[in-house]
PDB file of C-alpha atoms in Angstrom:
ATOM      1  CA  GLN A  15      31.117  -9.421-159.441  1.00 93.00           C
ATOM      2  CA  VAL A  16      29.234  -9.274-162.683  1.00 97.00           C
ATOM      3  CA  GLN A  17      27.807  -6.406-163.838  1.00 98.00           C
ATOM      4  CA  LEU A  18      25.282  -5.815-166.550  1.00 98.00           C
ATOM      5  CA  VAL A  19      24.834  -2.404-167.958  1.00 97.00           C
ATOM      6  CA  GLU A  20      21.922  -1.643-170.781  1.00 96.00           C
ATOM      7  CA  SER A  21      21.652   1.409-172.716  1.00 96.00           C
ATOM      8  CA  GLY A  22      19.616   2.739-175.608  1.00 97.00           C
ATOM      9  CA  GLY A  23      15.985   3.010-174.648  1.00 97.00           C
ATOM     10  CA  GLY A  24      14.162   5.863-175.204  1.00 98.00           C
ATOM     11  CA  THR A  25      10.823   7.011-176.556  1.00 98.00           C
ATOM     12  CA  VAL A  26       9.988   6.738-180.382  1.00 98.00           C
ATOM     13  CA  GLN A  27       6.965   6.378-182.578  1.00 98.00           C
ATOM     14  CA  ALA A  28       5.409   3.524-183.887  1.00 98.00           C
ATOM     15  CA  GLY A  29       7.398   2.244-186.983  1.00 98.00           C
ATOM     16  CA  GLY A  30      10.539   3.653-185.684  1.00 98.00           C
ATOM     17  CA  SER A  31      13.964   1.933-184.889  1.00 98.00           C
ATOM     18  CA  LEU A  32      16.018   1.614-181.310  1.00 98.00           C
ATOM     19  CA  ARG A  33      19.137  -0.841-180.846  1.00 98.00           C
ATOM     20  CA  LEU A  34      19.874  -1.424-177.253  1.00 98.00           C
ATOM     21  CA  SER A  35      23.365  -2.335-175.873  1.00 98.00           C
ATOM     22  CA  CYS A  36      24.463  -4.246-172.515  1.00 98.00           C
ATOM     23  CA  ALA A  37      27.890  -4.446-171.431  1.00 98.00           C
ATOM     24  CA  ALA A  38      29.163  -7.340-169.278  1.00 98.00           C
ATOM     25  CA  SER A  39      31.930  -7.346-167.119  1.00 97.00           C
ATOM     26  CA  GLY A  40      32.771  -9.615-164.389  1.00 96.00           C
ATOM     27  CA  ARG A  41      32.959 -12.872-166.666  1.00 95.00           C
ATOM     28  CA  ILE A  42      34.806 -14.175-169.470  1.00 95.00           C
ATOM     29  CA  PHE A  43      31.720 -13.041-171.804  1.00 96.00           C
ATOM     30  CA  SER A  44      32.490 -15.322-174.854  1.00 97.00           C
ATOM     31  CA  ARG A  45      31.509 -18.507-172.870  1.00 97.00           C
ATOM     32  CA  TYR A  46      28.324 -17.537-171.838  1.00 98.00           C
ATOM     33  CA  ASN A  47      24.508 -17.383-173.422  1.00 98.00           C
ATOM     34  CA  MET A  48      23.141 -13.833-173.507  1.00 98.00           C
ATOM     35  CA  GLY A  49      19.310 -12.902-173.418  1.00 98.00           C
ATOM     36  CA  TRP A  50      16.904 -10.323-173.472  1.00 98.00           C
ATOM     37  CA  PHE A  51      13.600 -10.091-171.410  1.00 98.00           C
ATOM     38  CA  ARG A  52      11.060  -7.376-171.173  1.00 98.00           C
ATOM     39  CA  GLN A  53       8.316  -6.733-168.783  1.00 98.00           C
ATOM     40  CA  ALA A  54       5.543  -4.183-169.617  1.00 98.00           C
ATOM     41  CA  ALA A  55       3.476  -2.756-166.704  1.00 97.00           C
ATOM     42  CA  GLY A  56       1.114  -5.027-165.162  1.00 97.00           C
ATOM     43  CA  LYS A  57       2.719  -7.934-167.075  1.00 98.00           C
ATOM     44  CA  GLU A  58       5.383 -10.685-166.096  1.00 98.00           C
ATOM     45  CA  ARG A  59       8.591 -10.458-167.641  1.00 98.00           C
ATOM     46  CA  GLU A  60       8.819 -12.526-170.925  1.00 98.00           C
ATOM     47  CA  PHE A  61      11.615 -14.122-173.054  1.00 98.00           C
ATOM     48  CA  VAL A  62      12.320 -11.689-175.999  1.00 98.00           C
ATOM     49  CA  SER A  63      15.527 -13.075-177.595  1.00 98.00           C
ATOM     50  CA  ALA A  64      18.664 -15.053-176.703  1.00 98.00           C
ATOM     51  CA  ILE A  65      22.429 -15.535-178.268  1.00 98.00           C
ATOM     52  CA  SER A  66      24.726 -18.630-177.738  1.00 97.00           C
ATOM     53  CA  TRP A  67      27.902 -18.382-176.514  1.00 97.00           C
ATOM     54  CA  GLY A  68      29.750 -18.130-179.777  1.00 92.00           C
ATOM     55  CA  GLY A  69      27.065 -16.432-181.478  1.00 90.00           C
ATOM     56  CA  GLY A  70      26.123 -19.544-183.391  1.00 91.00           C
ATOM     57  CA  ARG A  71      22.637 -20.062-182.539  1.00 97.00           C
ATOM     58  CA  THR A  72      19.900 -17.752-181.924  1.00 98.00           C
ATOM     59  CA  SER A  73      16.413 -17.743-180.537  1.00 98.00           C
ATOM     60  CA  THR A  74      13.655 -15.263-180.976  1.00 98.00           C
ATOM     61  CA  ALA A  75      10.058 -14.712-179.309  1.00 98.00           C
ATOM     62  CA  ASP A  76       7.458 -15.001-181.939  1.00 98.00           C
ATOM     63  CA  SER A  77       6.084 -11.840-180.959  1.00 97.00           C
ATOM     64  CA  VAL A  78       9.222 -10.065-182.354  1.00 98.00           C
ATOM     65  CA  LYS A  79      10.596 -12.242-185.119  1.00 98.00           C
ATOM     66  CA  GLY A  80      11.604 -10.579-187.911  1.00 98.00           C
ATOM     67  CA  ARG A  81      11.562  -7.414-186.257  1.00 98.00           C
ATOM     68  CA  PHE A  82      14.154  -7.711-183.376  1.00 98.00           C
ATOM     69  CA  THR A  83      17.811  -9.001-183.971  1.00 98.00           C
ATOM     70  CA  ILE A  84      20.010 -10.112-181.422  1.00 98.00           C
ATOM     71  CA  SER A  85      23.943 -10.078-181.440  1.00 98.00           C
ATOM     72  CA  ARG A  86      26.999  -9.806-179.820  1.00 98.00           C
ATOM     73  CA  ASP A  87      30.677  -8.287-179.935  1.00 98.00           C
ATOM     74  CA  ASP A  88      32.676 -10.914-177.671  1.00 97.00           C
ATOM     75  CA  ALA A  89      35.493  -8.336-178.090  1.00 97.00           C
ATOM     76  CA  GLU A  90      33.494  -5.764-176.283  1.00 97.00           C
ATOM     77  CA  SER A  91      31.553  -8.077-173.931  1.00 98.00           C
ATOM     78  CA  THR A  92      28.551  -6.433-175.285  1.00 98.00           C
ATOM     79  CA  VAL A  93      25.243  -7.650-176.558  1.00 98.00           C
ATOM     80  CA  TYR A  94      22.722  -5.845-178.589  1.00 98.00           C
ATOM     81  CA  LEU A  95      19.211  -6.040-179.700  1.00 98.00           C
ATOM     82  CA  GLN A  96      17.946  -4.155-183.094  1.00 98.00           C
ATOM     83  CA  MET A  97      14.586  -3.564-182.652  1.00 98.00           C
ATOM     84  CA  ASN A  98      13.102  -2.424-186.159  1.00 98.00           C
ATOM     85  CA  SER A  99       9.165  -1.877-186.782  1.00 98.00           C
ATOM     86  CA  LEU A 100       8.454  -0.904-183.159  1.00 98.00           C
ATOM     87  CA  LYS A 101       4.802  -1.322-182.112  1.00 98.00           C
ATOM     88  CA  PRO A 102       2.897   0.382-178.883  1.00 98.00           C
ATOM     89  CA  GLU A 103       3.045  -3.268-177.625  1.00 98.00           C
ATOM     90  CA  ASP A 104       6.643  -3.343-177.607  1.00 98.00           C
ATOM     91  CA  THR A 105       6.663  -0.559-174.641  1.00 98.00           C
ATOM     92  CA  ALA A 106       8.113  -2.275-171.666  1.00 98.00           C
ATOM     93  CA  VAL A 107      11.558  -2.429-169.535  1.00 98.00           C
ATOM     94  CA  TYR A 108      14.029  -4.181-171.238  1.00 98.00           C
ATOM     95  CA  TYR A 109      16.727  -6.475-169.241  1.00 98.00           C
ATOM     96  CA  CYS A 110      19.574  -8.177-170.401  1.00 98.00           C
ATOM     97  CA  ALA A 111      20.951 -11.210-168.687  1.00 98.00           C
ATOM     98  CA  ILE A 112      23.938 -13.433-168.905  1.00 98.00           C
ATOM     99  CA  GLY A 113      23.546 -17.318-168.588  1.00 97.00           C
ATOM    100  CA  ARG A 114      24.322 -19.420-165.450  1.00 97.00           C
ATOM    101  CA  SER A 115      26.726 -21.517-166.806  1.00 96.00           C
ATOM    102  CA  ALA A 116      29.245 -21.377-169.380  1.00 95.00           C
ATOM    103  CA  TYR A 117      29.042 -23.244-172.415  1.00 96.00           C
ATOM    104  CA  SER A 118      25.773 -24.291-172.065  1.00 95.00           C
ATOM    105  CA  PRO A 119      23.113 -25.129-174.753  1.00 95.00           C
ATOM    106  CA  LEU A 120      21.344 -21.563-175.789  1.00 96.00           C
ATOM    107  CA  ALA A 121      18.535 -21.005-173.188  1.00 92.00           C
ATOM    108  CA  THR A 122      15.105 -19.235-173.269  1.00 95.00           C
ATOM    109  CA  MET A 123      13.995 -19.760-169.585  1.00 96.00           C
ATOM    110  CA  GLN A 124      14.564 -16.838-167.248  1.00 97.00           C
ATOM    111  CA  HIS A 125      15.701 -19.332-164.426  1.00 97.00           C
ATOM    112  CA  GLU A 126      18.790 -20.327-166.957  1.00 97.00           C
ATOM    113  CA  TYR A 127      20.190 -16.646-166.329  1.00 98.00           C
ATOM    114  CA  ASP A 128      21.535 -15.633-162.997  1.00 96.00           C
ATOM    115  CA  TYR A 129      22.604 -12.305-163.443  1.00 98.00           C
ATOM    116  CA  TRP A 130      20.404  -9.190-164.787  1.00 98.00           C
ATOM    117  CA  GLY A 131      20.564  -5.793-165.705  1.00 97.00           C
ATOM    118  CA  GLN A 132      18.824  -2.783-164.200  1.00 97.00           C
ATOM    119  CA  GLY A 133      16.749  -2.403-167.445  1.00 97.00           C
ATOM    120  CA  THR A 134      16.275   0.347-169.964  1.00 98.00           C
ATOM    121  CA  GLN A 135      12.654   1.819-170.773  1.00 98.00           C
ATOM    122  CA  VAL A 136      11.499   1.529-174.446  1.00 98.00           C
ATOM    123  CA  THR A 137       7.896   3.466-175.113  1.00 98.00           C
ATOM    124  CA  VAL A 138       6.685   3.070-178.641  1.00 98.00           C
ATOM    125  CA  SER A 139       3.682   6.083-179.186  1.00 97.00           C
ATOM    126  CA  SER A 140       1.113   5.207-181.871  1.00 93.00           C
TER     127      SER A 140
END
C-alpha cells in the first residue's frame, strides 16, 4: 500500500521560508518521479515542481521559479520542497504525489501521478 505523508506546512509572513517534506512508503521510491502540486481556495489544483527518479532532472512552474527548490533523498524515501521569498499568492494546500510508473520521463501533469498525500496547508500573510 502506497502512502505519502506531508509535513512542514504552516503560517509565515511574506518574504519568509518554509520547507515541506513528503515521506513515501509502499514503493521503491528511487524508481519514481515525485511531484508537488497545490490548490488554493476556490481554484484548480496546479503543478508546482517535479523531480525525476534519480534526481537528475527537475521542472518548476514559472510562478515559483527562482523561489522554490525541489529535492529528494532516496535513502530516506523523502522529497522536499524548499520555499523561499514566499508571497501571499503562494497560500494553498500543498500535495505531494508519486509517479504512476517506474523509470518514466519527468512528468508535470496530474494524471501522471497516481498516489497523493493528504496535503499540508501553507498560509502566507502580507
